[in-house]
Every structure is written in C-alpha cells, then in structure tokens.
Coordinates of C-alpha atoms and ligand atoms in Angstrom, one line a residue:
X305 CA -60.9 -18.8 -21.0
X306 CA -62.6 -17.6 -24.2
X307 CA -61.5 -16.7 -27.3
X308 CA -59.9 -13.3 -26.7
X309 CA -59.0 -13.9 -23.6
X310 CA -56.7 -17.1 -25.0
X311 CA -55.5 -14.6 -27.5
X312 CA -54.9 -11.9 -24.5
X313 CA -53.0 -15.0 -23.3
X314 CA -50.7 -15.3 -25.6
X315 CA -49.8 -12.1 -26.6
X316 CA -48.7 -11.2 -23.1
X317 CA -46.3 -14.9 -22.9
X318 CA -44.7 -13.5 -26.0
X319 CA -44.5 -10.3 -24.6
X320 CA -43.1 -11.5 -21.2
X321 CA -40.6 -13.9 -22.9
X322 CA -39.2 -10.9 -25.5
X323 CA -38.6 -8.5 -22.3
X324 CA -37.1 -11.5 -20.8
X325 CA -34.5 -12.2 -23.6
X326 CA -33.9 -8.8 -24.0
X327 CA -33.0 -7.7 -20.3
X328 CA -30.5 -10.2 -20.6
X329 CA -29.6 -9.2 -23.5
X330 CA -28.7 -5.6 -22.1
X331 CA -27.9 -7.5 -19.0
X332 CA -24.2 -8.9 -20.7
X333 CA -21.4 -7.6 -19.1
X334 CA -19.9 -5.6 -22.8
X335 CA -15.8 -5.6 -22.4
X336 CA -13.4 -3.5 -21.4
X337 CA -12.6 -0.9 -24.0
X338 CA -9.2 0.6 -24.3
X339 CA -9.3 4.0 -23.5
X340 CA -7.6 6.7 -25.6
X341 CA -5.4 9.1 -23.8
X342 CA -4.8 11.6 -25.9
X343 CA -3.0 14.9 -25.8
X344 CA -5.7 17.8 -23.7
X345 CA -3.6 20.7 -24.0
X346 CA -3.9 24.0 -26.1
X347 CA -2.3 24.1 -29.8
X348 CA -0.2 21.3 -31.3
X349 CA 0.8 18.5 -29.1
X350 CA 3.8 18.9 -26.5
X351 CA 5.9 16.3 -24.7
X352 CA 4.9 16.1 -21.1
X353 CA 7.0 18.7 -18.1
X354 CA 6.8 15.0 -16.0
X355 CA 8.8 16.8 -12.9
X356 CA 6.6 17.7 -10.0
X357 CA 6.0 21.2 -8.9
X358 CA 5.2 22.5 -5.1
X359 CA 2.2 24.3 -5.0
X360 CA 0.7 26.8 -3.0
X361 CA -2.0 28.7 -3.4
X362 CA -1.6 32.5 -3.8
X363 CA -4.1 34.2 -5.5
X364 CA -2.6 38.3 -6.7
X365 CA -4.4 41.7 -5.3
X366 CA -5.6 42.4 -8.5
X367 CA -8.4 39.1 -8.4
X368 CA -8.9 40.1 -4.6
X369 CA -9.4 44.1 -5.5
X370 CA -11.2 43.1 -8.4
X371 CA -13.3 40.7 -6.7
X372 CA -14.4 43.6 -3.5
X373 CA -15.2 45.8 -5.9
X374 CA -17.9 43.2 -7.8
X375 CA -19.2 42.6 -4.2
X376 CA -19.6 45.6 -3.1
X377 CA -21.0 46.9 -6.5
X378 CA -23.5 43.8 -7.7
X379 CA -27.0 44.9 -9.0
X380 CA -29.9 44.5 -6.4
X381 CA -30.8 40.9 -6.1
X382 CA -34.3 40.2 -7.0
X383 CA -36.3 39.7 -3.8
X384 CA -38.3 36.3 -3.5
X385 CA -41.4 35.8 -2.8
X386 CA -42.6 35.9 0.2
X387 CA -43.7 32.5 1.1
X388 CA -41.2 31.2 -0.9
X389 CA -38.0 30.2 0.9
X390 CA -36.0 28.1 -1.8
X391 CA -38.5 26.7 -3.5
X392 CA -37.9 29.1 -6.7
X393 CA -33.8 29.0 -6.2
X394 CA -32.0 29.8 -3.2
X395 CA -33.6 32.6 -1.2
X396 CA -32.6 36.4 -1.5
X397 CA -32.7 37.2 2.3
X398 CA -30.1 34.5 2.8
X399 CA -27.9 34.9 -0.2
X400 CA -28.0 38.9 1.1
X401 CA -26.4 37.5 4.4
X402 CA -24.1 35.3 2.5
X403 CA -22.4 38.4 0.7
X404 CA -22.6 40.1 3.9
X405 CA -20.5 38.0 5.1
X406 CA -18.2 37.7 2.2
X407 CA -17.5 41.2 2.3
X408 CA -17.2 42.0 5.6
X409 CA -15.4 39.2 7.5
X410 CA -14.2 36.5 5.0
X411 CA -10.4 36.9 5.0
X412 CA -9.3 35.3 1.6
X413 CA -5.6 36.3 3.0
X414 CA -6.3 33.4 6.4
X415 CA -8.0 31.4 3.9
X416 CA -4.8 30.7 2.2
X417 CA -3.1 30.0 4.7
X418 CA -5.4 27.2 5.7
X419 CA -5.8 26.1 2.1
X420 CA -1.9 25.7 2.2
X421 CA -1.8 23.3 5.7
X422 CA -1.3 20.4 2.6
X423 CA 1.6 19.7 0.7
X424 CA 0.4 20.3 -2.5
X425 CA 1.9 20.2 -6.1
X426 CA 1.4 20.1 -10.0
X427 CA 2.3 18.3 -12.7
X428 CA 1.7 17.6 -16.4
X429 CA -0.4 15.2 -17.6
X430 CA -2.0 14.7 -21.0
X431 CA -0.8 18.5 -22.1
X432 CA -3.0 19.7 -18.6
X433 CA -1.5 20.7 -15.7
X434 CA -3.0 18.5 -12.4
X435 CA -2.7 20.6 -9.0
X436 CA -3.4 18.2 -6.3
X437 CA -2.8 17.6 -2.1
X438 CA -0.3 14.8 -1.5
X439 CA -0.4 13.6 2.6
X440 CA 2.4 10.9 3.1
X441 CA 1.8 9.9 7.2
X442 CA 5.4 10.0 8.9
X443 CA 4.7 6.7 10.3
X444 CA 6.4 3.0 10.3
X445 CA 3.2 1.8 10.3
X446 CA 1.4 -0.1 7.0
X447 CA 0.6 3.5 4.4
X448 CA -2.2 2.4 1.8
X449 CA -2.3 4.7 -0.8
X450 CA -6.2 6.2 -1.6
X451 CA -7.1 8.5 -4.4
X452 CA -9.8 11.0 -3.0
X453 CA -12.1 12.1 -6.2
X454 CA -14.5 15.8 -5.4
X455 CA -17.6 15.9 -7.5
X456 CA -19.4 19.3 -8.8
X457 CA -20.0 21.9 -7.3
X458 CA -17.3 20.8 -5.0
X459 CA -13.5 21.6 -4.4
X460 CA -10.8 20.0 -2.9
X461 CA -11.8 21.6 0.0
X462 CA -14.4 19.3 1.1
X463 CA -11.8 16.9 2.5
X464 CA -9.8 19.4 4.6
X465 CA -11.3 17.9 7.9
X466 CA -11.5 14.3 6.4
X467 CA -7.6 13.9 5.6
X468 CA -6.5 14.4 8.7
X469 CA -8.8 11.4 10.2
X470 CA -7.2 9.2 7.4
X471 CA -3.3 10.2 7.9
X472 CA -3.5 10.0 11.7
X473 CA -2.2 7.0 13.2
X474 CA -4.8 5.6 15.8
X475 CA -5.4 2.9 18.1
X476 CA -6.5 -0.5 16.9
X477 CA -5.9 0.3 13.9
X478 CA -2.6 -1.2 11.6
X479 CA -3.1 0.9 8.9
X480 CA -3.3 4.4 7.6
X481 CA -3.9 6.0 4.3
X482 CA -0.9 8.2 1.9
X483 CA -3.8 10.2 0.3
X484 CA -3.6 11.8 -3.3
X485 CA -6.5 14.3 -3.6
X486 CA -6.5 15.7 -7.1
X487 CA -8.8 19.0 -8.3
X488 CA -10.3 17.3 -11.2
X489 CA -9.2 18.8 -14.6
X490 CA -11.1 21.7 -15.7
X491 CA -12.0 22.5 -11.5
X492 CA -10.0 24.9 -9.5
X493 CA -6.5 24.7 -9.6
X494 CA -6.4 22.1 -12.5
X495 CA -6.7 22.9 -16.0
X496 CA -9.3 22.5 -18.3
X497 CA -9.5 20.6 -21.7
X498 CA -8.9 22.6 -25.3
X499 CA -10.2 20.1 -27.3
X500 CA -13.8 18.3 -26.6
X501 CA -14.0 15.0 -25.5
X502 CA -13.1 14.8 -22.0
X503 CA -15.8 12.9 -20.5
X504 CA -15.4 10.9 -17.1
X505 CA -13.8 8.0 -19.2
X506 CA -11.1 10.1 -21.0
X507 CA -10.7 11.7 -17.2
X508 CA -10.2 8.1 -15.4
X509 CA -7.2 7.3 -17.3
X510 CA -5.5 11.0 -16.7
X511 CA -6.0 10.4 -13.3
X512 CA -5.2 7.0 -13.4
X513 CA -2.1 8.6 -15.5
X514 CA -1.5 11.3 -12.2
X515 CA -1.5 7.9 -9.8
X516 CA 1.4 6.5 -12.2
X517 CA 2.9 9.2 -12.2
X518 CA 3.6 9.3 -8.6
X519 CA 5.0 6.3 -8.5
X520 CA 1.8 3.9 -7.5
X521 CA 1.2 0.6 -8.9
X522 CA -1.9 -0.3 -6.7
X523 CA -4.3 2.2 -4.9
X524 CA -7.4 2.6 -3.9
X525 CA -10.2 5.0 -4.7
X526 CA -13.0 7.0 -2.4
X527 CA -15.4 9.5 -4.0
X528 CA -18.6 11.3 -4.1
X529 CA -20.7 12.6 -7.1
X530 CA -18.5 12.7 -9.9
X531 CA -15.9 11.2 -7.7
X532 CA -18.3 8.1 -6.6
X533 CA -18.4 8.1 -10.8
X534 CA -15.2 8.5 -11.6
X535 CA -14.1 5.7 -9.0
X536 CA -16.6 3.4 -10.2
X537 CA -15.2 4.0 -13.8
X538 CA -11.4 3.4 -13.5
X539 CA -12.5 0.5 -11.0
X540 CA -14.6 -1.4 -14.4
X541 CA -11.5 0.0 -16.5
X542 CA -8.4 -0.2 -14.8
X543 CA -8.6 -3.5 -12.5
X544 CA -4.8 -3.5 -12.9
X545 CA -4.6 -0.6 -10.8
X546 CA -7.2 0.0 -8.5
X547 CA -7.6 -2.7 -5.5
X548 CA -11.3 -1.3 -4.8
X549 CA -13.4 1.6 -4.3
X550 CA -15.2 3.0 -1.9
X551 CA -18.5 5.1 -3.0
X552 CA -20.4 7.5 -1.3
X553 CA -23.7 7.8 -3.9
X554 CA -23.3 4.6 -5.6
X555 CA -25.3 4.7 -8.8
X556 CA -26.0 1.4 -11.5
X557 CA -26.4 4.0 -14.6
X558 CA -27.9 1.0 -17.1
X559 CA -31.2 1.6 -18.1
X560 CA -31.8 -2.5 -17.3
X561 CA -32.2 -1.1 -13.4
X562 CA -34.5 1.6 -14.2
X563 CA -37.4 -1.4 -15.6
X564 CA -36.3 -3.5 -12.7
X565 CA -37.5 -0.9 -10.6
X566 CA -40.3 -0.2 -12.5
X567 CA -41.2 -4.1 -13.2
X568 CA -40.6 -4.6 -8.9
X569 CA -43.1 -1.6 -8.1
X570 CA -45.9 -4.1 -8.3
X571 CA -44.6 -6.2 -5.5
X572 CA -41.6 -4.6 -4.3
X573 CA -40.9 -6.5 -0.9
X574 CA -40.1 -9.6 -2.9
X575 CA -37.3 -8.1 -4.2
X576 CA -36.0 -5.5 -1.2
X577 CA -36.5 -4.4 2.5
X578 CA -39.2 -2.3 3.5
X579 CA -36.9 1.0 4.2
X580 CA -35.3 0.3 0.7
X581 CA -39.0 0.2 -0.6
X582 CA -39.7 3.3 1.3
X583 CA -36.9 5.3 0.0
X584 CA -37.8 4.6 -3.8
X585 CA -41.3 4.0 -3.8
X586 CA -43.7 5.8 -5.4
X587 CA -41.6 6.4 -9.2
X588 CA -43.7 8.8 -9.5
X589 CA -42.5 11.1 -6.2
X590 CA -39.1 10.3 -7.1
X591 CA -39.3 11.6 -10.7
X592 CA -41.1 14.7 -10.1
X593 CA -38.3 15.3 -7.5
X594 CA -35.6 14.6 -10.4
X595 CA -37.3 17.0 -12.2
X596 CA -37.6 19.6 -10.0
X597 CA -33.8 19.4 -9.2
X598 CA -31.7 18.1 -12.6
X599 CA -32.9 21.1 -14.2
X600 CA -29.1 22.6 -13.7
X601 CA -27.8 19.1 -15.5
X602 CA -29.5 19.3 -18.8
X603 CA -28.6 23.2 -18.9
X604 CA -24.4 22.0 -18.1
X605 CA -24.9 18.9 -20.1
X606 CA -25.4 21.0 -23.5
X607 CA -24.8 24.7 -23.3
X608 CA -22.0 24.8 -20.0
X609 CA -20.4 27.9 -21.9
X610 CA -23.3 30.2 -22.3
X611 CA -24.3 29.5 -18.5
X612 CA -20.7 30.0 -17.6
X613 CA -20.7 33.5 -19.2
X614 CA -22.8 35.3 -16.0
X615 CA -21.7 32.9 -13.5
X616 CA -18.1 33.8 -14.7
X617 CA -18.6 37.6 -14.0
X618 CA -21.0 37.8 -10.8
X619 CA -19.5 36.6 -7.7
X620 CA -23.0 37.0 -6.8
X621 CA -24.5 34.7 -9.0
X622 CA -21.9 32.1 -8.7
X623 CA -22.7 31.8 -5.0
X624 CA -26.3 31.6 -5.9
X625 CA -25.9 28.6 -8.2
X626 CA -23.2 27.0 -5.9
X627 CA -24.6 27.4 -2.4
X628 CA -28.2 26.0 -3.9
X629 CA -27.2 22.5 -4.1
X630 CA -25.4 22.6 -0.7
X631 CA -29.2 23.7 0.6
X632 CA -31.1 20.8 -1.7
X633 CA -28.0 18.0 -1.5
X634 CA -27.7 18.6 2.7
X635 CA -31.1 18.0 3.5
X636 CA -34.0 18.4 1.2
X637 CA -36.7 19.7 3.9
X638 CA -33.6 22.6 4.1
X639 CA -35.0 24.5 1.1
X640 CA -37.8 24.7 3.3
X641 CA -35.9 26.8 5.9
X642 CA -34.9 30.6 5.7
X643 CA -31.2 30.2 6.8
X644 CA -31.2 27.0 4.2
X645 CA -30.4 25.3 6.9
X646 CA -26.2 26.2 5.8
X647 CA -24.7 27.0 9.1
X648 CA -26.0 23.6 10.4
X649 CA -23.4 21.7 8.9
X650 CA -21.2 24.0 7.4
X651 CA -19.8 27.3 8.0
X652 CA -19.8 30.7 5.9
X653 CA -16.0 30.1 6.0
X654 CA -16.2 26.3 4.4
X655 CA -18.8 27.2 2.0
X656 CA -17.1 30.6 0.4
X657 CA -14.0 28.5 0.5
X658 CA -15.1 26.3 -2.0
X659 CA -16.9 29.2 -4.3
X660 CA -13.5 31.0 -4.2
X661 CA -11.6 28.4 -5.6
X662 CA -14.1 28.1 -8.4
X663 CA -14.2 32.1 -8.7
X664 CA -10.5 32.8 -8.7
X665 CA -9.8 30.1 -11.0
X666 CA -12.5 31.0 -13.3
X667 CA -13.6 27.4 -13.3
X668 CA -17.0 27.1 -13.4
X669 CA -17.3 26.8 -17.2
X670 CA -14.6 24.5 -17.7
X671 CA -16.0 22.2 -14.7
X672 CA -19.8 22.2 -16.2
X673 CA -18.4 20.8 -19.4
X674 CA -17.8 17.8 -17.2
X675 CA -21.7 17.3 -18.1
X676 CA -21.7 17.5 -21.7
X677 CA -18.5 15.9 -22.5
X678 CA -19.9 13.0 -20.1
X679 CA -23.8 12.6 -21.6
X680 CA -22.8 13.0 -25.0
X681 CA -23.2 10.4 -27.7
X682 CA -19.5 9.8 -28.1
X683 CA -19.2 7.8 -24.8
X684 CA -21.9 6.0 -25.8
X685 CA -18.9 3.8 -27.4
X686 CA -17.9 3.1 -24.3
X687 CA -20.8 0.9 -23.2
X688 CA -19.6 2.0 -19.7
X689 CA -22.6 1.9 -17.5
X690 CA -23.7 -1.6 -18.7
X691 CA -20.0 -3.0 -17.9
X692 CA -19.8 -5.0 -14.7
X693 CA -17.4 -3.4 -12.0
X694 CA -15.4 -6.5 -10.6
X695 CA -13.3 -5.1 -8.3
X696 CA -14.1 -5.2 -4.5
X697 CA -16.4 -2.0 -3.9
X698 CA -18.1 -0.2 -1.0
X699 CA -20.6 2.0 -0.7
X700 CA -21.6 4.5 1.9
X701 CA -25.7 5.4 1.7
X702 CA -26.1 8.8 3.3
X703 CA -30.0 9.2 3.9
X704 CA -30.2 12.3 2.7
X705 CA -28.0 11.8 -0.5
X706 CA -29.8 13.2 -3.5
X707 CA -29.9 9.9 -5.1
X708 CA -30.5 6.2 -3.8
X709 CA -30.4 2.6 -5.3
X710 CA -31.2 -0.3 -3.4
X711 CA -28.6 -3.2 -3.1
X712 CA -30.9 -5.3 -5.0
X713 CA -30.4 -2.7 -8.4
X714 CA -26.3 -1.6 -7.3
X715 CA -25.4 -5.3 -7.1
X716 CA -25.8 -5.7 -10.9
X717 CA -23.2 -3.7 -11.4
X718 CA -20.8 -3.6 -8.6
X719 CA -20.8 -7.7 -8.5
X720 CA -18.2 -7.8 -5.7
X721 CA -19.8 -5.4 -3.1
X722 CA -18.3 -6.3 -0.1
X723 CA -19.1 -3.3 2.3
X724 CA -22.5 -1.4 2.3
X725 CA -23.7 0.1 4.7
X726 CA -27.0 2.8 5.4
X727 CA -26.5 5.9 7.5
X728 CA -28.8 8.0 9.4
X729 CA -27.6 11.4 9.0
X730 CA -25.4 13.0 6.1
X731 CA -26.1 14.2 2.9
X732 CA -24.5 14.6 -0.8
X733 CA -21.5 15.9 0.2
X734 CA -20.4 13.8 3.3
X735 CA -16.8 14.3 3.5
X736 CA -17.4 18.3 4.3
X737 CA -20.3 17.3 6.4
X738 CA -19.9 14.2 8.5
X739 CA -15.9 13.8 7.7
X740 CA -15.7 11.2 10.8
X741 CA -18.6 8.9 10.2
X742 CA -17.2 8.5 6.0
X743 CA -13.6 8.2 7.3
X744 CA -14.5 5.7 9.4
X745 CA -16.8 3.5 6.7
X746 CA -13.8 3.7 4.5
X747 CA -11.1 2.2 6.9
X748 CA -13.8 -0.4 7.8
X749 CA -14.8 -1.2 4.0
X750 CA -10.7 -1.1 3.4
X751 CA -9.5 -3.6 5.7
X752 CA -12.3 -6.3 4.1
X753 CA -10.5 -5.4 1.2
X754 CA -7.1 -5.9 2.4
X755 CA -8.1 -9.7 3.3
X756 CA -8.8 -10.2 0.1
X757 CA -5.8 -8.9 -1.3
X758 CA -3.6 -10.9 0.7
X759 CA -5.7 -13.7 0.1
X760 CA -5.6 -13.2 -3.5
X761 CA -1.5 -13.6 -3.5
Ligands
NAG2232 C1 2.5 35.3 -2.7 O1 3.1 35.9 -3.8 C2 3.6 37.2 -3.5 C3 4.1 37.9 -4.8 O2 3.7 37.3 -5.9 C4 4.8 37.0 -2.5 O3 5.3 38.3 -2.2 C5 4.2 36.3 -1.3 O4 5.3 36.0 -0.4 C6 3.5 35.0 -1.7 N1 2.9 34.4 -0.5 C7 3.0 33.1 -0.2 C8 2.3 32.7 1.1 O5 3.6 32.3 -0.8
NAG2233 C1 -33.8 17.2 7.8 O1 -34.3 18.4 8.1 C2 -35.6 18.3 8.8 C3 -36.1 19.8 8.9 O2 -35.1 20.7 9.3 C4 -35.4 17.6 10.1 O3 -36.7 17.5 10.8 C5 -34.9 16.2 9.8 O4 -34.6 15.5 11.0 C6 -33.6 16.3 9.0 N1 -33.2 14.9 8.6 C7 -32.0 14.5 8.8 C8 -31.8 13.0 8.5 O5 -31.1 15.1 9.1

C-alpha cells in the first residue's frame, strides 16, 4: 500500500466506524411520548355531548340539485393528448365517460340506501363530532373487536364488501370480528379540526378516545394508507390498548432504512430474497417513480386549502384528482390503458360512491390537511417513526401497492412481526378491491395473535 493509499485507508475506517456509531445512534428506540389530546372544536372549549347518536346518511335536494346542475353545466375538459392516456393526469376521454355516468345513471337516492345497510352513529370527541359504522355479529360465538382505519382518497366505503366477510360466522373458524369503522376526522361524515395541529399522532389518540368511548378496553387495529399509519401509530403509542395490528402498506418511515437500502444496493442478496431485491432495486427507478407520483403530497402537505378551493367547487375536478390514484394505486401499467383500467376492479357505482361522500361533505380540504398537519415540524417532537412498534403486527404486501419495504427494513420497526405475507394480485386500496383475500390475511394474522394473548395471561 503506498503512502496515499494508507491514508485512503484510514480515512474510509474512520468514516465506516462514524456511520457505524451513528446508525445506531438513530437506531435507539426514543420513548413513548405522552400525547396531548386537546380540545379540536370551533371557538372556546366545550364539555363533550358523550351520548351516541344514530346516523344515517341523508344528504337534502338542495346538494343533489346543486350538484346536477354543476354536472351538467362544467366547462369543457381539456382534451389530452393523443398518445397520452394518463401519463399527464387521468385521461379526458375516460373522465368524459365517468361524468356520463354520474349524470345519467348514478342514483345518489339507491346509493343511500346502500350506504345505510350499517348501523351507523356519531359522537363527540375532542370538540369533533366522529360519524362511524358499528357491526356487532348476533352470535354466541368469541366477538373480537377490530378498528378498521380508510386512508386518503378513500371513504368508509371501501370496506362495504369487506365487513360483511369479517361479521359472518363461518366454518372452522371460532371467532368473528365486532368492527368499528370510523370516517377519519376531517373526511366525510366526520368533522374537521379548527385549530392546526392535528397530525396522525394527535388523531391516534381521538380515535383511540372513540374506542374508549364505546366501551373497549382491548382491540385490534387493520388499515391501509393512512390507516396502515395510523394503526402503526397508536400500536407504538397506546400498547395498553391495542393487542396488534394488522397493515396493508407497511412502511418503516426512519430515515436509518432509507441508507440501509442504499448501503445493501451494493450486494443486496446478502441481506434479502431475490423478488424483495427485484421489487426495490434499482433506487434510482424507484425514485423517479416517487417523483412522478408524490407530486399531489408536497402540494396537500403545504398549501391543502388553496388546492381545496377548485376541487371544492368542480365535481368535475374532484373526480379527476380522486379517480387518478385509483388508476396509478390499482395497477401502475393501468395509466397506460384508455379505460384506466377502473371497471376491472371496481365499478362506476363504488368509485362515485366514494367521491360523493367527499363532495357532499365538502371534505376534501379538511382531509388534505391530514398531510401538512402530519409532515410538519411540530411532530418532529414526537420522534414517532424512529420508535419501535412492540406490539404483535401483520402486514399484508399487495404487489401492486404503491409502496414496498422488504422484511429485512419493516422489521426494524415492527420488532414483533408475526404474520407477513406477499400477494399476487391487489393493489393500494385492497379492501375495495380484493375484500376476500385481506379478510382472510387478517383472521389468519389474528388468531397468531390470539395465542399470544392467552399465552401472555
Ligand atoms: C331524509 O330526510 C328527509 C327530510 O329531511 C325525510 O323526509 C326523509 O324521510 C329522510 N330519509 C331517510 C332515509 O331517513
Ligand atoms: C397489471 O396490468 C397489466 C396491464 O394491464 C397486466 O399485464 C398485469 O398482469 C397486471 N398485474 C397485476 C399483478 O394485476
């Protein structure tokens, strides 16, 4: 070795043992904070209305007239170009048929109806008023309780055909599930915030709060995008509460994983299976395909209310902006396809259900805040994505999920995975697409859990 090379030497041991100190440094589990639950509503601070309301939804003539009339009046939409399907947004041809379709033969009236097939009901939590489906089995058998979580752009409605599968008694099985399926505050029939600050952490303890509430002491918890965050959260915050979760899009948010991925590029089958490699490998196709799609996230994540403003009046360009990520999240060769590949999966009737309850709510601006109030330096405080989740945890990998984490990385942070398991078909928003194959992955992931309980008394 000569002189520089000696020299190169040593500077890189230094190097190598600093990075080494300091990923496990970052690598410490921080501790649980206390979270503050403060009052959400409007004005001064009012006592709780803790009594529990039936709900049903039933939306007046005047949003229904009001809402025709914007249909059958919006501007001409701007034609895309022709070889472009949805590669510059969702595709005007289709989003012509959509409103087509709205207009003509969507029947908001039989809508309700179906949207009403739950019990559903409100009640006051934090100053906000929580609308949420409540399915207690008539059954002698074991009822586990489960709080379903919805992510954004999504609604309630994605678990219509999922709840059924996970009240209904059925053979072999010794269990069912008592589900609570709240809209999250700020979506649909839930109310916003008035007063900033209601990231994912403050929302984890309203809902834990809504669980409480109802009178549970133990429950589980399933979700999906913000759901699959929101579980994860009041799993690392509230082990008191929550027995385990159960993820579809499991995500280990500390920036440690992100150089573990990068340090493992160089050899990566030391450290995970060639189809895990294959998913993640090359960064650089990965992050050009973040880029191309988390455009919408930095625009919610710091100006929600001026984006709100046009999706808040057009019908039309709500639809747009929602039925766009059902295209990119179902399969991501879709945008690729004229028909966006919607009525594969889904149906015009499922799909305007969900945009409805956004539109006549007049949610979307209070649910994009979700973003800001969520990236924002104040929940930096928190030190929440670098706190180990301890609780027993599952997660469902759906292969065409937008994102995906190897076990190798999710393990850091959910260190008592005792279900995972990797799926051939299915996308982002499973329990609206493949309802049977999730419900069944979450009664299988359950009943390891169960053992454990019992074990644990
Ligand atoms: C909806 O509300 C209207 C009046 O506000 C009432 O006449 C109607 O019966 C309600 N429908 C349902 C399904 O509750
Ligand atoms: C995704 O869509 C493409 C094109 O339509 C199709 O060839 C492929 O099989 C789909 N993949 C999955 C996993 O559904």
């Amino acid at each position: 070795m000569g002189k520089c090379g000696k020299f190169l030497f040593i500077v890189a041991s230094l190097i190598a043992v600093f990075v080494g100190v300091k990923i496990k440094e970052c690598s410490k589990s921080p501790p649980i904070p206390t979270v503050p639950e403060p009052y959400w509503g409007p004005g001064k601070e009012v006592k709780d209305d803790t009594t529990i309301k039936p709900f049903k939804v039933n939306i007046s003539d005047n949003v229904l007239d009001d809402l025709k009339n914007r249909l059958l009046r919006h501007r001409l939409i701007t034609k895309s170009l022709e070889d472009s399907n949805h590669h510059y947004g969702i595709n005007s041809a289709l989003l012509s048929e959509v409103v087509d379709f709205w207009r003509n033969d969507y029947d908001w009236r039989k809508r309700e109806v179906y949207l009403n097939k739950f019990p559903q009901f409100k009640t006051q939590i934090q100053g906000l008023d929580i609308h949420y489906i409540h399915v207690k089995p008539d059954t002698n058998i074991q009822k586990i309780p489960l709080l379903i979580l919805h992510g954004w752009p999504g609604s309630v409605r994605e678990f219509y055909e999922i709840i059924p599968m996970l009240t209904e008694v059925q053979k072999g099985r010794n269990f069912v599930f008592e589900i609570v399926a709240p809209s999250l505050p700020g979506y649909g029939f839930s109310d916003g915030a008035s007063k900033s600050g209601l990231g994912a952490v403050e929302m984890s303890a309203v809902l834990k709060n809504l669980m409480i509430r109802l009178g549970y002491k133990r429950f589980y918890v399933q979700g999906g995008d913000w759901g699959s965050t929101l579980a994860a959260t009041m799993g690392t915050i509230y082990p008191d509460y929550v027995k385990g979760i159960h993820c579809n899009m499991c995500m280990n948010y500390n920036p440690v994983s992100y150089l573990k991925l990068f340090v493992a590029s160089f050899y990566p089958t030391y450290f995970m299976t060639e189809k895990e490699v294959e998913s993640i490998y090359p960064l650089s196709n990965l992050m050009s395909k973040h880029v191309l799609e988390s455009g919408y996230f930095h625009l919610q994540a710091t100006k929600p209310d001026t984006l709100g403003v046009g999706l808040n009046d057009s019908p039309v360009g709500l639809a747009a902006y929602i039925l766009e990520k059902f295209i990119i999240g179902t399969n991501y060769s879709y945008r690729n396809r004229m028909d966006g590949g919607l009525k594969i999966k889904f149906d015009y009737n499922k799909l305007l259900d969900n945009v409805m309850i956004y539109w006549v709510t007049n949610s979307i601006t209070t649910s994009m805040r979700l973003y800001s109030e969520t990236v924002n330096v104040a929940q930096r405080k928190y030190n929440i994505n670098k706190i180990e989740t301890k609780v027993p945890s599952a997660c469902a990998q759906f292969i065409n999920d937008l994102f995906y984490q190897p076990e190798w990385i999710l393990r850091d942070k959910y260190v008592n995975m005792v279900h995972l398991k990797n799926f051939d078909d299915g996308g982002h928003f499973a329990a609206l697409e493949v309802p049977g194959v999730l419900s069944q992955d979450i009664f299988e992931a359950i009943t390891k859990m169960e053992v454990l309980e019992t074990t644990k008394e």
